[in-house]
PDB file of C-alpha atoms in Angstrom:
ATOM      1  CA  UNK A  58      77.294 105.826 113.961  1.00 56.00           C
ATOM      2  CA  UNK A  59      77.749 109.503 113.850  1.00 59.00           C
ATOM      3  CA  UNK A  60      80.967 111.118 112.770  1.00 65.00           C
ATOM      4  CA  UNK A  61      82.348 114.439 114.365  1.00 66.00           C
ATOM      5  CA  UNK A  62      82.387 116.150 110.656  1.00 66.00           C
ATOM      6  CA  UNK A  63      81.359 119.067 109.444  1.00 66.00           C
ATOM      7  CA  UNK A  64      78.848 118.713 106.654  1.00 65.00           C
ATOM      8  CA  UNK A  65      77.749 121.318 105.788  1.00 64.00           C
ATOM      9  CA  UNK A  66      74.376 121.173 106.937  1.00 60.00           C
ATOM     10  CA  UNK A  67      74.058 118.205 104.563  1.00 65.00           C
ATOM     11  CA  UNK A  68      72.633 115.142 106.628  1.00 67.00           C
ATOM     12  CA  UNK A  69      74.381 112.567 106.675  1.00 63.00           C
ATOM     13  CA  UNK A  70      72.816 110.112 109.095  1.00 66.00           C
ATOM     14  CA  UNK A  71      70.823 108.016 106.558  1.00 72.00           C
ATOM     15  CA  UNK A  72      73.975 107.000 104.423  1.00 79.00           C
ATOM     16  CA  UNK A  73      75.200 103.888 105.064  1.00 83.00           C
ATOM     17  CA  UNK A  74      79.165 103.884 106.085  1.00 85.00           C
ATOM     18  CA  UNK A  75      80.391 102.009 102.566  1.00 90.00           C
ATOM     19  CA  UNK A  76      78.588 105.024 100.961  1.00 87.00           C
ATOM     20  CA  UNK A  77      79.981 107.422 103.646  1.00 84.00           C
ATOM     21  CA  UNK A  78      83.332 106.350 103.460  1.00 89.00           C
ATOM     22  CA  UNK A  79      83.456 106.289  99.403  1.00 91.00           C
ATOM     23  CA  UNK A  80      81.761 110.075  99.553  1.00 86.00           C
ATOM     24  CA  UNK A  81      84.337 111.211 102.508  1.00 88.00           C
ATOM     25  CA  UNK A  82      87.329 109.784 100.109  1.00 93.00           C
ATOM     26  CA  UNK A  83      86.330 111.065  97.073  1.00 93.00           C
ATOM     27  CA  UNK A  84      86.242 114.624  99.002  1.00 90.00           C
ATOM     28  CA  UNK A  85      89.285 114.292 100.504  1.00 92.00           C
ATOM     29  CA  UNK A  86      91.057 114.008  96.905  1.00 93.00           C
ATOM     30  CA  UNK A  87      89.178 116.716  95.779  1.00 93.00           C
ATOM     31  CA  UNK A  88      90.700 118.570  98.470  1.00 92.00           C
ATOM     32  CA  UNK A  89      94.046 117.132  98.957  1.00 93.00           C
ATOM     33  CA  UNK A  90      94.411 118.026  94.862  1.00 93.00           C
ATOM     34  CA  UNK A  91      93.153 121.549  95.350  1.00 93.00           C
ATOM     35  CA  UNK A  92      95.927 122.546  97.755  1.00 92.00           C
ATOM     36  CA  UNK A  93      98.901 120.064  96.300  1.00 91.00           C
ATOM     37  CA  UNK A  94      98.049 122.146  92.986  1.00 90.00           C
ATOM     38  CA  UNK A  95      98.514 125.266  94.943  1.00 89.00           C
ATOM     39  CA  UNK A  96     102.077 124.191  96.272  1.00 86.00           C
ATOM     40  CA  UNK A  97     103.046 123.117  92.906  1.00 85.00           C
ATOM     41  CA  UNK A  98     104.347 126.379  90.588  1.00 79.00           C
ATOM     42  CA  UNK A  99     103.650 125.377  86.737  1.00 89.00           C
ATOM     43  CA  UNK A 100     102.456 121.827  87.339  1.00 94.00           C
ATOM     44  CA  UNK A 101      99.287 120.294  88.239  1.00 93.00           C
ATOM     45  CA  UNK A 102      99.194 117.310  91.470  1.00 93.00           C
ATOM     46  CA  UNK A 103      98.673 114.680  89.020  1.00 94.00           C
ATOM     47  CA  UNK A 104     101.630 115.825  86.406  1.00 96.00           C
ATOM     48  CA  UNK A 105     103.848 115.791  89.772  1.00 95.00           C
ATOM     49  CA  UNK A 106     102.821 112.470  90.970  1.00 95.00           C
ATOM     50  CA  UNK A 107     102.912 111.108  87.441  1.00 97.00           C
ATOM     51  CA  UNK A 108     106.656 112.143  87.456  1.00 97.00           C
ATOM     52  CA  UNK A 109     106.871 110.635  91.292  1.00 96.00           C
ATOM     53  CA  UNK A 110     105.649 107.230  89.881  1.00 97.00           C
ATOM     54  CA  UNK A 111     108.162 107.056  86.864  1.00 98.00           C
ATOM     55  CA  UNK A 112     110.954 107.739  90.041  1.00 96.00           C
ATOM     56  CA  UNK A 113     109.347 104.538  91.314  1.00 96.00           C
ATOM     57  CA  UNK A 114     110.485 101.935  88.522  1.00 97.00           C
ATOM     58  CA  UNK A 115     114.097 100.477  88.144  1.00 96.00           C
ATOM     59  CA  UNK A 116     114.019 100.512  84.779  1.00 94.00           C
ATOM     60  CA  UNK A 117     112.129 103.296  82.828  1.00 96.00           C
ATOM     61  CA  UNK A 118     108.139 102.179  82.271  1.00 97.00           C
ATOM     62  CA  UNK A 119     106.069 101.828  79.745  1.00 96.00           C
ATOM     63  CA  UNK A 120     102.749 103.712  79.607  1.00 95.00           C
ATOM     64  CA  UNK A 121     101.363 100.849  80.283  1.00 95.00           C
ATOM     65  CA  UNK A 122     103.236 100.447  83.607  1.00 96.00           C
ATOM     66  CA  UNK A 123     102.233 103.485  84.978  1.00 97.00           C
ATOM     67  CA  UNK A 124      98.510 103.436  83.735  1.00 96.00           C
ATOM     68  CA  UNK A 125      98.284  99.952  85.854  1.00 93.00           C
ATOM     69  CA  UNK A 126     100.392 101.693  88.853  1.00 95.00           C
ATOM     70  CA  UNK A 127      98.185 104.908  88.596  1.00 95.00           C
ATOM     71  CA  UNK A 128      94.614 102.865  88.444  1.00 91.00           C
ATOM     72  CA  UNK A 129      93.325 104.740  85.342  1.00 92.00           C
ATOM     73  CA  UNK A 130      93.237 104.327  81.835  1.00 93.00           C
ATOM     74  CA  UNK A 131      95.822 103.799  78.877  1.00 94.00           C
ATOM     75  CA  UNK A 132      94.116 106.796  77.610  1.00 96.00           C
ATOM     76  CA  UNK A 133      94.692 109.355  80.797  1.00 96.00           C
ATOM     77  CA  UNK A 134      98.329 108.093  81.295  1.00 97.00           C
ATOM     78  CA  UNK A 135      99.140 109.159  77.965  1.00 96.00           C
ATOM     79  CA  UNK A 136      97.711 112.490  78.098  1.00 97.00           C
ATOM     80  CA  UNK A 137      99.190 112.984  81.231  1.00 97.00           C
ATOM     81  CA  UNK A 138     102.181 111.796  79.709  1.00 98.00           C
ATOM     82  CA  UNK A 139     102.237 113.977  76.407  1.00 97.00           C
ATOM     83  CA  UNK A 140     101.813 117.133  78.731  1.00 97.00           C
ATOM     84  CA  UNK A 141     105.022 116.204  80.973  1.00 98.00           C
ATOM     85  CA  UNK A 142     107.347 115.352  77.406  1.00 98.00           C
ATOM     86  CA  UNK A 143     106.015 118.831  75.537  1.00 97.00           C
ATOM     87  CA  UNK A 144     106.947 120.468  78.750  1.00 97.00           C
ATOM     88  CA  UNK A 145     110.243 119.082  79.117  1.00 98.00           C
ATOM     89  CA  UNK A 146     110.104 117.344  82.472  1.00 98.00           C
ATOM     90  CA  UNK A 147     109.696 113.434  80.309  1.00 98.00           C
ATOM     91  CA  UNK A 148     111.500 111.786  77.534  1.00 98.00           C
ATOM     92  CA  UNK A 149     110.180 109.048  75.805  1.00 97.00           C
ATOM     93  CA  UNK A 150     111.832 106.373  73.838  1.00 96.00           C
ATOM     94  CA  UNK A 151     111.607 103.611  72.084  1.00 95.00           C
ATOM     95  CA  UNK A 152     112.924 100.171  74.397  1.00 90.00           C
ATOM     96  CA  UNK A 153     115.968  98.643  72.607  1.00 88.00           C
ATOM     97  CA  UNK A 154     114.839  95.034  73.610  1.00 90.00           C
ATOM     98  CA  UNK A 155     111.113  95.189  72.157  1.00 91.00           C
ATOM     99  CA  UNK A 156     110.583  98.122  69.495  1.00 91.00           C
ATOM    100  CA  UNK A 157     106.689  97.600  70.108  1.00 92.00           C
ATOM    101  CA  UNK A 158     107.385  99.188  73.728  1.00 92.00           C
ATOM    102  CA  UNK A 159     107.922 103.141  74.526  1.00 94.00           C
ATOM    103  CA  UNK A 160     109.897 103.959  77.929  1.00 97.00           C
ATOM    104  CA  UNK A 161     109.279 106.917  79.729  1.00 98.00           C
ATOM    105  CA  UNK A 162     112.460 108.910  81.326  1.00 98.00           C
ATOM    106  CA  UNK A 163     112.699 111.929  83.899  1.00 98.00           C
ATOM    107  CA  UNK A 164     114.679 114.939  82.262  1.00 98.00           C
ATOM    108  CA  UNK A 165     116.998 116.849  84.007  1.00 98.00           C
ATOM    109  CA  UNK A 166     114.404 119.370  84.416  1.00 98.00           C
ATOM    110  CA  UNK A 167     112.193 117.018  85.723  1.00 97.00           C
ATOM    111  CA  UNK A 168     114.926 115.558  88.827  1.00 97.00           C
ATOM    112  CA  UNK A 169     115.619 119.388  89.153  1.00 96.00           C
ATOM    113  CA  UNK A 170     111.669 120.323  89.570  1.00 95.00           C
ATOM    114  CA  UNK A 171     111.441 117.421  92.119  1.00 95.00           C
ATOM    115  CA  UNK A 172     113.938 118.289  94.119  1.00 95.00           C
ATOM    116  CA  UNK A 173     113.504 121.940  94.016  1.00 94.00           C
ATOM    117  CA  UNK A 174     110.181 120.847  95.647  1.00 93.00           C
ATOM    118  CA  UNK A 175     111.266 118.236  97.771  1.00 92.00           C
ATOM    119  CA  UNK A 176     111.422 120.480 100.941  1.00 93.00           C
ATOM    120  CA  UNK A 177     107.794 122.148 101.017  1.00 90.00           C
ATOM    121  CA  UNK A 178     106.483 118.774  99.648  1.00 91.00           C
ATOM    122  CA  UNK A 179     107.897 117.272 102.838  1.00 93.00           C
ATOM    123  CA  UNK A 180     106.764 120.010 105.628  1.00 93.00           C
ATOM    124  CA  UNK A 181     103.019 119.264 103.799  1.00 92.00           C
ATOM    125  CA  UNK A 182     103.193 115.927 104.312  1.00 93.00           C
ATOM    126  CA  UNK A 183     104.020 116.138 107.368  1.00 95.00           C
ATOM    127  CA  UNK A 184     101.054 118.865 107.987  1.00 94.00           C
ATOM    128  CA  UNK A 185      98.749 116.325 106.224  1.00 94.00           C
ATOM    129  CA  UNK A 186      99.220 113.628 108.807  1.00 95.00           C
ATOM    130  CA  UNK A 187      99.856 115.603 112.438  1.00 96.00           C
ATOM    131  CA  UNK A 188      98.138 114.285 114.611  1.00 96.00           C
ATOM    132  CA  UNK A 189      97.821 110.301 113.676  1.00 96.00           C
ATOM    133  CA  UNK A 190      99.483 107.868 115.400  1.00 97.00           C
ATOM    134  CA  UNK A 191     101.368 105.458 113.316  1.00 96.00           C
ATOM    135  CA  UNK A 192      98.926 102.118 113.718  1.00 97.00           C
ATOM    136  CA  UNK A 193      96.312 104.694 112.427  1.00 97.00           C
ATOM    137  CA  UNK A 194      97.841 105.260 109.454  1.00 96.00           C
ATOM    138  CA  UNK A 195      98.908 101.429 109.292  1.00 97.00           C
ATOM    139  CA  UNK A 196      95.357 100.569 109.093  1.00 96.00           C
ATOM    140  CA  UNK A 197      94.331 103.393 106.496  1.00 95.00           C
ATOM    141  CA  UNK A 198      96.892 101.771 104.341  1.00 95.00           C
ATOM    142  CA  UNK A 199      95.994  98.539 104.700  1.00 97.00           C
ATOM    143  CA  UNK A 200      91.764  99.606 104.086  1.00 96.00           C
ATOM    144  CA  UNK A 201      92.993 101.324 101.077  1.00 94.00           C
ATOM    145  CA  UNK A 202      95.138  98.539  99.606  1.00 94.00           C
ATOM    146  CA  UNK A 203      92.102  95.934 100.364  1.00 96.00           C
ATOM    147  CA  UNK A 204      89.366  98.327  98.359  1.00 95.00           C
ATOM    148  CA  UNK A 205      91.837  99.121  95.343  1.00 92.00           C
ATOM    149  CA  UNK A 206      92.218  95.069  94.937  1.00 93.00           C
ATOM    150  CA  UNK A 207      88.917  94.638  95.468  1.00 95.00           C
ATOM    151  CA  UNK A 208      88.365  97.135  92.596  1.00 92.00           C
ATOM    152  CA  UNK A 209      90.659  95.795  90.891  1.00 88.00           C
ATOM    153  CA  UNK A 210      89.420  92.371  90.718  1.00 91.00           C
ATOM    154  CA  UNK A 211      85.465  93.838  90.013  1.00 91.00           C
ATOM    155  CA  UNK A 212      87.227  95.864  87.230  1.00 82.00           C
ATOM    156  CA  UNK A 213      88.583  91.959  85.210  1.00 81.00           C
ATOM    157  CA  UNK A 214      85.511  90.492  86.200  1.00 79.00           C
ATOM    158  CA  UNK A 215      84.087  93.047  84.107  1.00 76.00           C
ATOM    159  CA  UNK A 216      86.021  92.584  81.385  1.00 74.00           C
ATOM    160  CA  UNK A 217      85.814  89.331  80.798  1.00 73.00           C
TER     161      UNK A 217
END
């Protein structure tokens, strides 16, 4: 099937669609993080969404909380993690239930960043997805949640 995209001159009609799709997503985060670190002053896209995640818990995580929410390693959540505390925007401490556990907290100059970025974050969003119609976007979702559990479960088959 051929795709109205521009490639580049790159030809693109011998790769099958898994491939194609996998190659057109990984370039589309390559982008998409290229021009959310441009609206971001001071911060890089994934030190922002790291911060968005923590938002996402009731309670405060662990690191190992957001490594499984963030898909990547114990390893890259806590660097991640060590840049946001040395910078003032996270706050870790240790869990008064379990002293074996560290929970990570948003500083007041991390709930002020966010919202002081709320606004533009918002009108990009909205730039980002002009144009589909929401059972498009229903259905991106739902491809995207079925690929990161199918990773998922490749990923503790390996393991074991």
């Amino acid at each position: 099937m051929h795709y109205d995209f521009d490639m580049r001159g790159a030809n693109a009609g011998e790769i099958p669609e898994p491939y194609f799709f996998i190659g057109l997503s990984n370039r589309f985060n390559n982008s998409f993080q290229a021009a959310a670190d441009s609206l971001f002053a001071e911060l890089s896209w994934k030190q922002v969404f790291f911060m968005n995640c923590v938002a996402l818990f009731d309670a405060p995580p662990t690191i190992g909380d957001m490594a499984a929410l963030l898909g990547c390693s114990h390893q890259n959540a806590n660097q991640i993690l060590g840049k946001l505390e040395r910078a003032g925007y996270l706050r870790v401490e240790t869990d008064g239930a379990d002293r074996r556990k560290q929970r990570i907290h948003l500083t007041d100059r991390a709930v002020a960043y966010r919202s002081a970025h709320d606004a533009a974050s918002g009108r990009a969003m909205e730039r980002l997805f002009a144009g589909l119609e929401e059972a498009e976007l229903q259905t991106a979702i739902r491809v995207l949640i079925r690929l990161t559990q199918n990773i998922d479960s490749i990923r503790t088959e390996d393991a074991e």
